[in-house]
Amino acid sequence: MKAKVYVTLKPSVLDPQGKAIHHSIELLGVSGVNDVRQGKYFEMALDESLTSDDVRRIAEQIAKDVLSNPVIEDYRVEVDG
Amino acid sequence: MKAKVYVTLKPSVLDPQGKAIHHSIELLGVSGVNDVRQGKYFEMALDESLTSDDVRRIAEQIAKDVLSNPVIEDYRVEVDG
């Protein structure tokens, strides 16, 4: 079973990398983009024998303890199938 | 209007960072996780005046030209209504 974790900077935290990407996009002459923010994305493959509740619990724990910094980042967990 | 871009390593490309995360998870004593792969995630805010087709076209172009390396990475674009 697969779990996906999305980690994003909290809205109040500055994102210089996103600003740099936004600047590159403007230099390329693409218009219409007002803001870019970068985050992280993780795909985890878990044992097929686990229930989807177990998968969500494990993925939430990993997202909280390993994949994100709760001071400056938010995370979101999605369980596939 | 918002567009989200997910960039992942192609399945055939080794992901040492994902392997390191997997190892950390095992050291923490969490069982049931078979594999972890890391990717990148981008949120773009685009002009509200654009149609959703325009937003997708612009986001695909940026994903292809700026956000991903087509030799080793795949990308996926989602447009938020």
PDB file of C-alpha atoms in Angstrom, chain A residues 4 6-8 21 24-25 28 30-47 50 58 61-62 65-67 76, chain B residues 4 6-8 21 24-25 28 30-47 50 58 61-62 65-67 76:
ATOM      1  CA  LYS A   4       2.215  10.078  -0.005  1.00  0.00           C
ATOM      2  CA  TYR A   6       3.553  16.504   1.196  1.00  0.00           C
ATOM      3  CA  VAL A   7       5.662  18.870   3.297  1.00  0.00           C
ATOM      4  CA  THR A   8       5.263  22.613   2.761  1.00  0.00           C
ATOM      5  CA  ILE A  21      12.235  29.923  -9.210  1.00  0.00           C
ATOM      6  CA  SER A  24      13.720  32.408 -13.332  1.00  0.00           C
ATOM      7  CA  ILE A  25      10.214  31.996 -14.708  1.00  0.00           C
ATOM      8  CA  LEU A  28      12.098  33.121 -19.338  1.00  0.00           C
ATOM      9  CA  VAL A  30       6.430  33.417 -18.972  1.00  0.00           C
ATOM     10  CA  SER A  31       3.762  35.732 -17.606  1.00  0.00           C
ATOM     11  CA  GLY A  32       0.768  35.066 -15.375  1.00  0.00           C
ATOM     12  CA  VAL A  33       2.627  33.462 -12.480  1.00  0.00           C
ATOM     13  CA  ASN A  34       2.229  35.438  -9.246  1.00  0.00           C
ATOM     14  CA  ASP A  35       3.973  33.222  -6.722  1.00  0.00           C
ATOM     15  CA  VAL A  36       5.884  29.947  -6.439  1.00  0.00           C
ATOM     16  CA  ARG A  37       6.498  27.975  -3.269  1.00  0.00           C
ATOM     17  CA  GLN A  38       8.630  24.871  -3.043  1.00  0.00           C
ATOM     18  CA  GLY A  39       7.888  21.903  -0.845  1.00  0.00           C
ATOM     19  CA  LYS A  40       8.912  18.271  -0.515  1.00  0.00           C
ATOM     20  CA  TYR A  41       7.107  15.174  -1.621  1.00  0.00           C
ATOM     21  CA  PHE A  42       7.619  11.609  -0.381  1.00  0.00           C
ATOM     22  CA  GLU A  43       6.214   8.306  -1.605  1.00  0.00           C
ATOM     23  CA  MET A  44       6.327   5.404   0.823  1.00  0.00           C
ATOM     24  CA  ALA A  45       5.580   1.789   0.009  1.00  0.00           C
ATOM     25  CA  LEU A  46       4.168  -0.044   3.025  1.00  0.00           C
ATOM     26  CA  ASP A  47       3.356  -3.693   3.698  1.00  0.00           C
ATOM     27  CA  LEU A  50      -1.489  -3.378   6.778  1.00  0.00           C
ATOM     28  CA  ILE A  58       2.460   5.051  10.429  1.00  0.00           C
ATOM     29  CA  GLN A  61       4.091   9.404  12.575  1.00  0.00           C
ATOM     30  CA  ILE A  62       6.915   9.368  10.008  1.00  0.00           C
ATOM     31  CA  ASP A  65       9.005  12.735  13.331  1.00  0.00           C
ATOM     32  CA  VAL A  66      11.253  12.370  10.286  1.00  0.00           C
ATOM     33  CA  LEU A  67      10.069  14.222   7.207  1.00  0.00           C
ATOM     34  CA  ARG A  76      -0.256  16.403   4.659  1.00  0.00           C
TER      35      ARG A  76
ATOM     36  CA  LYS B   4       0.624  22.029  -8.225  1.00  0.00           C
ATOM     37  CA  TYR B   6       5.044  17.027  -8.490  1.00  0.00           C
ATOM     38  CA  VAL B   7       8.517  16.053  -9.635  1.00  0.00           C
ATOM     39  CA  THR B   8       9.733  12.516  -8.965  1.00  0.00           C
ATOM     40  CA  ILE B  21      15.203   8.279   5.087  1.00  0.00           C
ATOM     41  CA  SER B  24      16.306   6.439   9.649  1.00  0.00           C
ATOM     42  CA  ILE B  25      12.764   5.111   9.850  1.00  0.00           C
ATOM     43  CA  LEU B  28      13.432   4.621  14.896  1.00  0.00           C
ATOM     44  CA  VAL B  30       8.939   1.803  12.835  1.00  0.00           C
ATOM     45  CA  SER B  31       8.186  -1.372  10.890  1.00  0.00           C
ATOM     46  CA  GLY B  32       6.076  -1.977   7.800  1.00  0.00           C
ATOM     47  CA  VAL B  33       7.788   0.516   5.511  1.00  0.00           C
ATOM     48  CA  ASN B  34       9.347  -1.161   2.468  1.00  0.00           C
ATOM     49  CA  ASP B  35      10.566   1.782   0.440  1.00  0.00           C
ATOM     50  CA  VAL B  36      10.762   5.579   0.500  1.00  0.00           C
ATOM     51  CA  ARG B  37      11.359   7.851  -2.460  1.00  0.00           C
ATOM     52  CA  GLN B  38      11.782  11.590  -2.271  1.00  0.00           C
ATOM     53  CA  GLY B  39      10.499  14.071  -4.792  1.00  0.00           C
ATOM     54  CA  LYS B  40       9.797  17.768  -5.060  1.00  0.00           C
ATOM     55  CA  TYR B  41       6.541  19.624  -4.807  1.00  0.00           C
ATOM     56  CA  PHE B  42       5.717  23.096  -6.091  1.00  0.00           C
ATOM     57  CA  GLU B  43       2.683  25.305  -5.615  1.00  0.00           C
ATOM     58  CA  MET B  44       2.191  28.113  -8.105  1.00  0.00           C
ATOM     59  CA  ALA B  45      -0.319  30.931  -7.843  1.00  0.00           C
ATOM     60  CA  LEU B  46      -1.405  32.132 -11.274  1.00  0.00           C
ATOM     61  CA  ASP B  47      -3.553  35.049 -12.428  1.00  0.00           C
ATOM     62  CA  LEU B  50      -6.507  32.813 -16.827  1.00  0.00           C
ATOM     63  CA  ILE B  58       1.744  27.405 -18.439  1.00  0.00           C
ATOM     64  CA  GLN B  61       5.761  24.438 -19.646  1.00  0.00           C
ATOM     65  CA  ILE B  62       7.314  25.570 -16.350  1.00  0.00           C
ATOM     66  CA  ASP B  65      11.610  23.779 -18.594  1.00  0.00           C
ATOM     67  CA  VAL B  66      12.395  24.886 -15.051  1.00  0.00           C
ATOM     68  CA  LEU B  67      11.298  22.482 -12.350  1.00  0.00           C
ATOM     69  CA  ARG B  76       2.874  15.653 -12.936  1.00  0.00           C
TER      70      ARG B  76
END
